[in-house]
XYZ file of N, CA and C in Angstrom:
801
model
N 133.440 206.571 255.384
C 132.623 205.800 254.441
C 131.161 206.132 254.647
N 130.459 206.372 253.568
C 129.057 206.778 253.647
C 128.162 205.571 253.423
N 127.198 205.375 254.313
C 126.237 204.296 254.198
C 124.903 204.898 253.819
N 124.312 204.421 252.732
C 123.026 204.926 252.283
C 121.982 203.839 252.459
N 120.888 204.188 253.083
C 119.816 203.225 253.327
C 118.515 203.873 252.927
N 117.792 203.252 252.012
C 116.501 203.764 251.574
C 115.415 203.060 252.368
N 114.588 203.824 253.038
C 113.528 203.236 253.853
C 112.277 204.067 253.723
N 111.122 203.449 253.897
C 109.849 204.145 253.785
C 109.622 205.034 254.992
N 108.548 205.873 254.902
C 108.282 206.838 255.970
C 108.112 206.168 257.317
N 107.322 205.121 257.385
C 107.048 204.491 258.669
C 108.245 203.707 259.187
N 109.070 203.147 258.289
C 110.228 202.384 258.728
C 111.437 203.264 258.964
N 111.375 204.529 258.559
C 112.543 205.381 258.686
C 112.945 205.581 260.139
N 111.973 205.656 261.040
C 112.307 205.826 262.446
C 112.858 204.534 263.047
N 112.372 203.418 262.568
C 112.857 202.132 263.072
C 114.260 201.860 262.598
N 114.577 202.194 261.357
C 115.885 201.938 260.777
C 116.283 200.477 260.894
N 115.343 199.582 260.715
C 115.643 198.165 260.799
C 116.280 197.724 259.500
N 117.475 197.199 259.587
C 118.191 196.803 258.392
C 118.046 195.312 258.116
N 117.047 194.696 258.743
C 116.809 193.278 258.528
C 115.352 192.970 258.785
N 114.792 191.945 258.089
C 113.400 191.576 258.337
C 113.136 191.096 259.747
N 114.188 190.667 260.475
C 113.930 190.131 261.805
C 113.953 191.194 262.878
N 114.355 192.410 262.558
C 114.321 193.462 263.562
C 112.882 193.869 263.795
N 112.544 194.219 265.061
C 111.151 194.521 265.384
C 111.101 195.499 266.523
N 109.940 196.069 266.759
C 109.762 196.939 267.908
C 109.576 196.088 269.155
N 109.913 196.682 270.286
C 109.829 195.930 271.534
C 108.405 195.537 271.846
N 107.441 196.304 271.358
C 106.040 196.011 271.655
C 105.558 194.772 270.924
N 106.223 194.425 269.826
C 105.790 193.282 269.033
C 106.588 192.049 269.455
N 106.324 191.545 270.655
C 107.121 190.477 271.240
C 107.009 189.174 270.471
N 105.978 189.035 269.631
C 105.845 187.805 268.866
C 106.907 187.716 267.781
N 107.493 188.870 267.369
C 108.557 188.857 266.382
C 109.872 188.514 267.061
N 110.795 187.945 266.298
C 112.066 187.508 266.843
C 113.180 188.355 266.278
N 114.031 188.866 267.147
C 115.150 189.638 266.661
C 115.651 190.621 267.690
N 116.204 191.719 267.198
C 116.791 192.762 268.013
C 115.921 194.008 267.919
N 115.656 194.657 269.045
C 114.896 195.905 269.006
C 115.633 196.971 269.793
N 115.249 198.215 269.521
C 115.863 199.346 270.208
C 114.779 200.380 270.477
N 114.901 201.079 271.598
C 113.916 202.100 271.960
C 114.609 203.178 272.806
N 114.215 204.429 272.685
C 113.225 204.928 271.731
C 113.785 204.969 270.320
N 112.883 205.057 269.360
C 113.326 205.128 267.972
C 113.879 206.511 267.630
N 113.449 207.516 268.388
C 113.926 208.874 268.160
C 114.054 209.585 269.500
N 115.138 210.322 269.656
C 115.372 211.113 270.851
C 115.735 212.544 270.463
N 115.349 213.498 271.310
C 115.753 214.884 271.122
C 116.458 215.349 272.389
N 117.542 216.081 272.200
C 118.318 216.545 273.344
C 118.899 217.919 273.033
N 118.845 218.818 274.000
C 119.473 220.122 273.893
C 120.604 220.201 274.908
N 121.793 220.522 274.435
C 122.962 220.613 275.308
C 123.639 221.959 275.079
N 123.845 222.749 276.117
C 124.565 224.008 275.947
C 126.006 223.750 275.499
N 126.525 224.667 274.714
C 127.912 224.563 274.275
C 128.834 224.595 275.491
N 129.842 223.740 275.464
C 130.807 223.577 276.552
C 130.188 222.934 277.788
N 129.102 222.182 277.570
C 128.448 221.458 278.652
C 128.277 219.996 278.244
N 127.838 219.171 279.193
C 127.622 217.738 278.948
C 126.200 217.354 279.301
N 125.572 216.591 278.430
C 124.253 216.039 278.681
C 124.322 214.527 278.765
N 123.260 213.910 279.238
C 123.234 212.455 279.406
C 121.942 211.890 278.843
N 122.024 210.673 278.325
C 120.856 210.000 277.786
C 120.950 208.504 277.974
N 119.895 207.820 277.571
C 119.849 206.367 277.696
C 118.949 205.803 276.616
N 119.277 204.620 276.129
C 118.389 203.896 275.230
C 118.383 202.436 275.641
N 117.400 201.694 275.142
C 117.214 200.307 275.556
C 117.294 199.388 274.353
N 118.051 198.303 274.495
C 118.073 197.263 273.474
C 117.463 196.000 274.067
N 116.738 195.267 273.237
C 116.034 194.074 273.718
C 116.339 192.883 272.827
N 116.522 191.741 273.453
C 116.737 190.469 272.771
C 115.399 189.744 272.709
N 114.821 189.642 271.510
C 113.520 188.989 271.349
C 113.659 187.551 270.869
N 114.815 186.981 271.076
C 115.043 185.592 270.693
C 115.199 184.723 271.935
N 115.354 183.439 271.719
C 115.530 182.502 272.820
C 116.976 182.155 273.093
N 117.899 182.919 272.491
C 119.321 182.648 272.691
C 120.041 183.902 273.156
N 121.190 183.687 273.813
C 122.021 184.799 274.237
C 122.416 185.631 273.021
N 122.368 186.949 273.157
C 122.685 187.833 272.037
C 123.850 188.735 272.420
N 124.896 188.704 271.613
C 126.034 189.600 271.792
C 125.825 190.799 270.872
N 125.666 191.955 271.458
C 125.297 193.153 270.708
C 126.455 194.134 270.707
N 126.812 194.612 269.527
C 127.812 195.657 269.371
C 127.113 196.999 269.229
N 127.658 198.016 269.863
C 127.067 199.345 269.871
C 128.022 200.344 269.234
N 127.487 201.256 268.443
C 128.319 202.238 267.759
C 127.528 203.503 267.488
N 128.231 204.545 267.083
C 127.625 205.841 266.807
C 127.990 206.262 265.387
N 127.000 206.741 264.643
C 127.224 207.343 263.337
C 126.465 208.665 263.282
N 126.845 209.491 262.356
C 126.054 210.675 262.055
C 125.151 210.382 260.879
N 124.061 211.154 260.772
C 123.193 210.960 259.619
C 122.716 212.293 259.094
N 122.347 212.283 257.829
C 121.723 213.420 257.164
C 120.730 212.849 256.169
N 120.144 213.693 255.341
C 119.177 213.225 254.354
C 119.518 213.809 252.989
N 119.138 213.073 251.946
C 119.258 213.574 250.586
C 118.232 214.661 250.322
N 118.539 215.514 249.357
C 117.535 216.450 248.879
C 116.409 215.706 248.174
N 115.231 216.266 248.244
C 114.026 215.852 247.521
C 113.403 214.578 248.083
N 114.100 213.432 248.068
C 113.472 212.186 248.507
C 113.722 211.877 249.984
N 114.595 212.621 250.630
C 114.872 212.459 252.057
C 115.359 211.062 252.428
N 116.112 210.437 251.550
C 116.757 209.176 251.910
C 117.832 209.458 252.960
N 117.956 208.526 253.916
C 118.928 208.696 254.985
C 120.338 208.353 254.501
N 121.313 209.127 254.974
C 122.719 208.885 254.701
C 123.432 208.761 256.043
N 124.078 207.629 256.267
C 124.819 207.401 257.505
C 126.318 207.447 257.198
N 127.071 208.030 258.111
C 128.512 208.160 257.889
C 129.257 208.096 259.216
N 130.557 207.886 259.123
C 131.411 207.913 260.304
C 131.327 209.290 260.951
N 131.192 209.356 262.268
C 130.987 210.657 262.918
C 132.126 211.642 262.662
N 131.720 212.851 262.346
C 132.679 213.948 262.210
C 133.055 214.503 263.574
N 132.146 214.329 264.547
C 132.354 214.840 265.893
C 132.341 213.668 266.876
N 133.302 213.671 267.802
C 133.373 212.592 268.798
C 132.745 213.051 270.114
N 131.541 213.567 270.016
C 130.872 214.135 271.179
C 130.168 213.095 272.032
N 129.845 211.939 271.458
C 129.026 210.952 272.165
C 129.908 209.827 272.691
N 129.794 209.590 273.975
C 130.545 208.516 274.624
C 129.565 207.491 275.168
N 129.580 206.288 274.598
C 128.732 205.208 275.086
C 129.357 204.606 276.339
N 128.528 204.260 277.314
C 129.037 203.641 278.538
C 129.682 202.296 278.218
N 129.172 201.617 277.193
C 129.743 200.344 276.753
C 129.517 200.197 275.258
N 130.429 199.513 274.617
C 130.325 199.323 273.175
C 129.970 197.888 272.806
N 129.886 197.017 273.798
C 129.448 195.640 273.563
C 128.759 195.142 274.823
N 127.669 194.404 274.629
C 126.921 193.923 275.773
C 126.280 192.589 275.425
N 126.213 191.691 276.418
C 125.485 190.431 276.278
C 124.069 190.621 276.811
N 123.092 190.256 275.991
C 121.689 190.402 276.386
C 121.067 189.022 276.454
N 120.538 188.682 277.605
C 119.935 187.368 277.813
C 118.654 187.222 277.000
N 118.236 185.972 276.713
C 117.006 185.745 275.941
C 115.796 186.449 276.559
N 115.042 187.150 275.721
C 113.818 187.829 276.125
C 114.054 188.837 277.260
N 115.237 189.419 277.268
C 115.573 190.438 278.243
C 115.986 191.721 277.521
N 116.056 192.815 278.274
C 116.487 194.089 277.713
C 117.570 194.697 278.602
N 118.337 195.586 277.997
C 119.440 196.242 278.709
C 119.402 197.727 278.370
N 119.564 198.565 279.388
C 119.641 199.999 279.178
C 121.104 200.402 278.955
N 121.321 201.239 277.937
C 122.659 201.697 277.602
C 122.724 203.207 277.852
N 123.615 203.606 278.732
C 123.773 205.029 279.046
C 124.842 205.643 278.140
N 124.700 206.931 277.898
C 125.703 207.650 277.116
C 125.719 209.109 277.544
N 126.804 209.783 277.231
C 126.915 211.209 277.491
C 127.201 211.947 276.188
N 126.795 213.209 276.147
C 127.043 214.075 274.996
C 127.740 215.328 275.504
N 128.949 215.567 275.016
C 129.704 216.753 275.394
C 129.941 217.608 274.158
N 129.434 218.829 274.183
C 129.602 219.751 273.061
C 130.697 220.744 273.411
N 131.792 220.753 272.673
C 132.935 221.592 273.042
C 132.683 223.076 272.813
N 133.467 223.890 273.477
C 133.401 225.334 273.298
C 133.727 225.686 271.855
N 133.053 226.712 271.344
C 133.299 227.146 269.979
C 132.422 226.484 268.945
N 131.589 225.538 269.366
C 130.682 224.857 268.438
C 129.594 225.821 267.964
N 129.335 225.808 266.674
C 128.270 226.638 266.119
C 126.909 226.112 266.566
N 126.036 226.947 267.104
C 124.711 226.466 267.514
C 123.934 225.902 266.333
N 123.040 224.969 266.624
C 122.222 224.377 265.578
C 122.002 222.902 265.806
N 121.529 222.215 264.766
C 121.204 220.802 264.870
C 122.347 219.918 264.411
N 122.575 218.857 265.162
C 123.568 217.828 264.830
C 122.878 216.488 265.021
N 123.104 215.550 264.094
C 122.232 214.386 264.015
C 123.044 213.097 264.028
N 122.715 212.249 265.007
C 123.459 211.018 265.233
C 122.515 209.821 265.270
N 123.067 208.655 264.980
C 122.327 207.393 265.086
C 123.087 206.481 266.033
N 122.413 205.997 267.069
C 122.989 205.061 268.033
C 122.638 203.659 267.559
N 123.608 202.967 266.995
C 123.374 201.678 266.349
C 123.633 200.515 267.288
N 122.787 199.502 267.171
C 122.987 198.210 267.822
C 122.984 197.147 266.728
N 123.956 196.240 266.755
C 124.027 195.192 265.732
C 124.411 193.868 266.382
N 123.941 192.802 265.772
C 124.234 191.471 266.285
C 124.127 190.465 265.158
N 124.668 189.285 265.386
C 124.557 188.178 264.433
C 123.554 187.175 264.975
N 122.547 186.877 264.166
C 121.549 185.873 264.525
C 121.678 184.728 263.532
N 121.998 183.571 264.042
C 122.255 182.410 263.184
C 121.141 181.393 263.364
N 120.613 180.909 262.250
C 119.572 179.901 262.305
C 118.899 179.750 260.968
N 118.094 178.709 260.784
C 117.402 178.498 259.510
C 116.513 179.686 259.141
N 116.707 180.191 257.951
C 115.886 181.286 257.465
C 116.232 182.643 258.022
N 117.268 182.747 258.840
C 117.652 184.028 259.420
C 118.808 184.624 258.619
N 118.851 185.945 258.517
C 119.780 186.584 257.582
C 121.203 186.765 258.082
N 121.483 186.566 259.369
C 122.826 186.799 259.872
C 122.888 188.075 260.676
N 123.588 189.084 260.186
C 123.738 190.333 260.917
C 122.488 191.205 260.785
N 122.000 191.693 261.916
C 120.863 192.613 261.921
C 121.259 193.861 262.701
N 120.629 194.971 262.347
C 120.915 196.238 263.005
C 119.614 196.999 263.271
N 119.664 197.831 264.287
C 118.575 198.772 264.562
C 119.213 200.007 265.168
N 118.516 201.122 265.107
C 119.127 202.349 265.597
C 118.111 203.285 266.209
N 118.602 204.061 267.155
C 117.836 205.149 267.757
C 118.423 206.455 267.233
N 117.572 207.287 266.626
C 118.036 208.547 266.061
C 118.091 209.617 267.152
N 119.215 210.308 267.231
C 119.401 211.372 268.212
C 119.444 212.716 267.491
N 118.415 213.538 267.726
C 118.343 214.891 267.185
C 118.896 215.833 268.257
N 120.134 216.241 268.063
C 120.858 216.999 269.080
C 120.884 218.483 268.725
N 120.558 219.323 269.692
C 120.633 220.769 269.525
C 121.810 221.300 270.315
N 122.737 221.957 269.635
C 123.767 222.723 270.321
C 123.143 224.069 270.638
N 122.902 224.308 271.908
C 122.104 225.459 272.313
C 122.786 226.770 271.936
N 121.969 227.746 271.646
C 122.455 229.050 271.220
C 121.433 229.687 270.308
N 121.873 230.403 269.297
C 120.968 231.055 268.369
C 120.479 230.044 267.346
N 119.251 229.566 267.531
C 118.660 228.592 266.629
C 117.785 229.313 265.609
N 118.043 229.057 264.350
C 117.358 229.754 263.268
C 116.400 228.787 262.583
N 115.111 229.124 262.592
C 114.081 228.296 261.958
C 113.445 229.089 260.816
N 113.934 228.868 259.626
C 113.411 229.547 258.443
C 113.296 228.541 257.304
N 112.434 228.850 256.338
C 112.242 227.941 255.209
C 111.624 228.704 254.055
N 111.697 228.111 252.868
C 111.073 228.706 251.693
C 110.355 227.617 250.900
N 109.263 228.016 250.253
C 108.509 227.141 249.348
C 108.922 227.508 247.923
N 109.244 226.499 247.115
C 109.702 226.769 245.758
C 109.293 225.631 244.825
N 109.429 225.891 243.520
C 109.183 224.875 242.478
C 107.799 224.239 242.594
N 106.785 225.039 242.888
C 105.434 224.486 243.030
C 104.796 224.284 241.663
N 103.921 223.299 241.588
C 103.211 223.014 240.338
C 101.848 222.413 240.646
N 100.885 222.722 239.759
C 99.528 222.192 239.872
C 98.920 222.251 238.473
N 98.164 221.233 238.056
C 97.597 221.271 236.695
C 96.531 222.345 236.555
N 96.409 222.896 235.342
C 95.380 223.898 235.083
C 94.004 223.260 234.955
N 93.937 222.110 234.266
C 92.671 221.415 234.041
C 92.690 220.086 234.781
N 91.663 219.835 235.546
C 91.561 218.602 236.331
C 90.269 217.899 235.950
N 90.361 216.603 235.683
C 89.174 215.815 235.349
C 88.962 214.646 236.319
N 89.933 214.362 237.139
C 89.840 213.209 238.029
C 89.188 213.527 239.356
N 89.230 212.553 240.230
C 88.563 212.672 241.531
C 89.393 213.444 242.549
N 90.666 213.694 242.237
C 91.509 214.475 243.145
C 92.279 215.517 242.350
N 92.682 216.565 243.034
C 93.494 217.625 242.451
C 94.902 217.486 243.019
N 95.889 217.153 242.187
C 97.254 216.968 242.698
C 98.029 218.285 242.729
N 98.934 218.389 243.673
C 99.859 219.523 243.715
C 101.219 219.024 244.185
N 102.225 219.835 243.954
C 103.589 219.430 244.285
C 104.423 220.684 244.518
N 105.295 220.632 245.521
C 106.229 221.739 245.737
C 107.418 221.244 246.546
N 108.483 222.043 246.535
C 109.675 221.766 247.328
C 109.742 222.744 248.493
N 110.252 222.261 249.623
C 110.493 223.115 250.783
C 111.957 222.995 251.175
N 112.622 224.125 251.261
C 114.017 224.144 251.710
C 114.076 224.709 253.123
N 114.668 223.942 254.024
C 114.929 224.431 255.376
C 116.200 225.274 255.313
N 116.048 226.589 255.425
C 117.175 227.506 255.300
C 117.776 227.884 256.654
N 117.294 227.252 257.714
C 117.803 227.538 259.052
C 118.913 226.593 259.457
N 119.159 226.515 260.760
C 120.237 225.658 261.275
C 119.727 224.572 262.211
N 118.403 224.339 262.221
C 117.812 223.349 263.123
C 116.599 222.721 262.447
N 116.295 221.491 262.822
C 115.130 220.797 262.268
C 113.850 221.311 262.906
N 112.743 221.132 262.210
C 111.426 221.409 262.771
C 110.383 220.658 261.950
N 109.193 220.548 262.492
C 108.098 219.864 261.810
C 107.132 220.883 261.234
N 106.421 220.463 260.200
C 105.417 221.330 259.588
C 104.255 220.466 259.108
N 103.083 221.075 259.058
C 101.887 220.423 258.539
C 101.663 220.920 257.121
N 101.704 219.985 256.163
C 101.562 220.303 254.750
C 100.136 219.982 254.317
N 99.500 220.915 253.610
C 98.074 220.755 253.363
C 97.673 221.366 252.025
N 96.479 221.012 251.596
C 95.839 221.616 250.437
C 94.369 221.846 250.741
N 93.763 222.824 250.041
C 92.357 223.162 250.271
C 91.780 223.782 249.007
N 90.519 223.460 248.717
C 89.843 223.958 247.521
C 88.697 224.869 247.941
N 88.525 225.975 247.180
C 87.413 226.876 247.471
C 86.900 227.532 246.198
N 85.645 227.959 246.277
C 85.027 228.801 245.256
C 84.084 229.736 245.990
N 83.239 230.457 245.260
C 82.293 231.356 245.908
C 81.297 230.606 246.776
N 81.028 229.346 246.423
C 80.016 228.580 247.157
C 80.572 227.288 247.735
N 81.878 227.078 247.637
C 82.452 225.802 248.063
C 83.739 226.054 248.839
N 83.897 225.369 249.971
C 85.130 225.401 250.745
C 85.360 224.022 251.327
N 86.414 223.366 250.876
C 86.700 222.013 251.356
C 87.494 222.077 252.650
N 87.535 220.985 253.355
C 88.402 220.873 254.515
C 89.853 220.740 254.059
N 90.759 221.171 254.920
C 92.175 220.964 254.633
C 92.490 219.473 254.642
N 93.317 219.053 253.712
C 93.790 217.681 253.662
C 95.308 217.715 253.671
N 95.919 217.020 254.611
C 97.376 217.103 254.659
C 98.003 216.121 255.612
N 99.302 216.320 255.853
C 100.062 215.448 256.731
C 101.276 216.213 257.239
N 101.898 215.716 258.289
C 103.067 216.372 258.878
C 104.355 215.703 258.430
N 105.398 216.510 258.254
C 106.722 216.016 257.901
C 107.772 216.797 258.679
N 108.930 216.173 258.830
C 110.077 216.826 259.441
C 110.911 217.489 258.353
N 111.449 218.663 258.651
C 112.328 219.368 257.724
C 113.709 219.489 258.360
N 114.710 218.953 257.674
C 116.078 218.958 258.181
C 116.826 220.176 257.646
N 117.711 220.769 258.453
C 118.411 221.983 258.025
C 119.285 221.735 256.796
N 119.209 222.681 255.872
C 120.025 222.604 254.670
C 119.510 221.678 253.603
N 118.406 220.992 253.849
C 117.892 219.996 252.906
C 116.607 220.487 252.252
N 116.357 219.966 251.047
C 115.138 220.261 250.298
C 114.244 219.031 250.334
N 112.997 219.223 250.672
C 112.044 218.112 250.700
C 110.961 218.350 249.663
N 110.706 217.340 248.828
C 109.611 217.403 247.870
C 108.335 216.909 248.532
N 107.293 217.723 248.432
C 105.998 217.400 249.028
C 104.987 217.240 247.906
N 104.312 216.101 247.882
C 103.259 215.851 246.908
C 101.974 215.539 247.660
N 100.892 216.171 247.262
C 99.625 215.942 247.928
C 98.462 216.059 246.962
N 97.289 215.718 247.455
C 96.053 215.839 246.675
C 94.938 216.326 247.580
N 93.967 216.969 246.970
C 92.730 217.310 247.662
C 91.574 216.789 246.829
N 90.488 216.364 247.455
C 89.351 215.838 246.696
C 88.769 216.885 245.753
N 88.442 216.460 244.558
C 87.809 217.373 243.601
C 86.393 217.698 244.052
N 85.912 218.886 243.714
C 84.521 219.221 244.051
C 83.543 218.400 243.214
N 82.269 218.568 243.480
C 81.251 217.803 242.749
C 80.920 218.457 241.415
N 80.760 219.758 241.420
C 80.312 220.466 240.223
C 81.487 220.993 239.413
N 81.348 221.051 238.099
C 82.403 221.650 237.268
C 82.500 223.148 237.528
N 83.667 223.704 237.210
C 83.830 225.143 237.397
C 85.277 225.520 237.606
N 85.487 226.782 237.933
C 86.810 227.318 238.243
C 86.946 227.390 239.767
N 88.019 226.804 240.269
C 88.212 226.732 241.717
C 89.591 227.256 242.096
N 89.654 227.777 243.293
C 90.914 228.246 243.862
C 91.485 227.153 244.762
N 92.737 226.805 244.545
C 93.406 225.793 245.361
C 94.546 226.461 246.123
N 94.549 226.285 247.427
C 95.627 226.785 248.277
C 96.418 225.590 248.801
N 97.725 225.651 248.697
C 98.577 224.565 249.200
C 99.825 225.174 249.830
N 100.295 224.535 250.894
C 101.458 225.055 251.593
C 101.663 224.341 252.910
N 102.162 225.061 253.927
C 102.463 224.397 255.196
C 102.449 225.391 256.350
N 102.188 224.837 257.543
C 102.245 225.573 258.800
C 103.335 224.950 259.661
N 104.215 225.772 260.197
C 105.310 225.262 261.022
C 104.816 225.010 262.444
N 105.583 224.218 263.188
C 105.147 223.819 264.531
C 105.654 224.741 265.634
N 106.499 225.705 265.301
C 107.117 226.514 266.349
C 106.535 227.925 266.439
N 105.657 228.294 265.507
C 105.074 229.642 265.511
C 103.832 229.642 264.632
N 103.087 230.744 264.712
C 101.893 230.900 263.882
C 102.298 231.463 262.513
N 102.984 230.636 261.761
C 103.497 231.035 260.449
C 102.956 230.079 259.392
N 102.336 230.629 258.365
C 101.825 229.843 257.244
C 102.526 230.306 255.971
N 103.061 229.363 255.224
C 103.650 229.635 253.911
C 102.804 228.896 252.889
N 102.193 229.616 251.952
C 101.248 228.974 251.041
C 101.255 229.653 249.680
N 100.790 228.925 248.687
C 100.593 229.419 247.336
C 99.129 229.196 246.951
N 98.643 230.028 246.044
C 97.279 229.912 245.551
C 97.294 229.824 244.031
N 96.495 228.907 243.482
C 96.377 228.757 242.033
C 94.919 228.491 241.685
N 94.574 228.743 240.432
C 93.222 228.469 239.959
C 93.252 227.286 238.992
N 92.275 226.405 239.164
C 92.164 225.240 238.290
C 90.761 225.206 237.682
N 90.673 224.551 236.546
C 89.374 224.337 235.897
C 89.012 222.874 236.098
N 87.921 222.643 236.787
C 87.505 221.270 237.051
C 86.419 220.860 236.069
N 86.694 219.790 235.308
C 85.746 219.270 234.318
C 85.542 217.785 234.604
N 84.541 217.432 235.385
C 84.307 216.014 235.660
C 83.836 215.305 234.396
N 84.151 214.031 234.227
C 83.762 213.286 233.022
C 82.257 213.311 232.764
N 81.449 213.279 233.807
C 80.000 213.242 233.590
C 79.495 214.537 232.948
N 80.200 215.652 233.215
C 79.746 216.926 232.627
C 80.007 216.950 231.128
N 81.083 216.298 230.679
C 81.361 216.204 229.240
C 80.363 215.301 228.558
N 80.041 214.190 229.214
C 79.082 213.232 228.650
C 77.698 213.839 228.520
N 77.372 214.790 229.416
C 76.056 215.399 229.394
C 75.826 216.223 228.142
N 76.943 216.672 227.552
C 76.829 217.464 226.323
C 77.023 216.621 225.094
């Protein structure tokens, strides 16, 4: 069974499926928390690795917490998370249920065994904790998860392509928008810095951008803007991304005509 959960960029790592779930640092909030929110692990094929995560009870009552494992992936373009029953039974939790005392935390150990013959690359799991919280104004069952980005060691391929880019020819506003898709054509996740920059013979703006994760086999839509220059004219806009694992830049260049409203009014 596939579970689909739409969450914003900042909440995607938390994966809180209830308003009462919170980070451990925010002790004033009441609910269930889990840490770390994201883990990375590399395990050689036919070997076993070990990890640990922490669950915390931020309420004043005993909490019975159920623990489980799911796999996750992302949709194309919008990168919505998809959770499903694990295809691989590689992760063994030390315990699947635990009692957590009020305002206390418990460490949960687990092992990861990757069998012989496994294709190298990225495999993605979510370590879920769930509990029932009963009380006035409380929703009942709450969940939180720690995302495990697992690498089956071997030949890891990090490649990508930029496609379907677009940018307006004429710009009149205070920013110049651009848009493109990035497909991770490799077998492992990686991060990249996505940016835009404007230049002319006498003008060069600073890069404006942000970092995103790219999951293998998935397409991510990137939308960004760069501040428009002050003077009207023809400008060159460069937009693209730099990967985090090498000195590789993938970028496109386009020309735009900038016509600020004040320049039209002047005539």
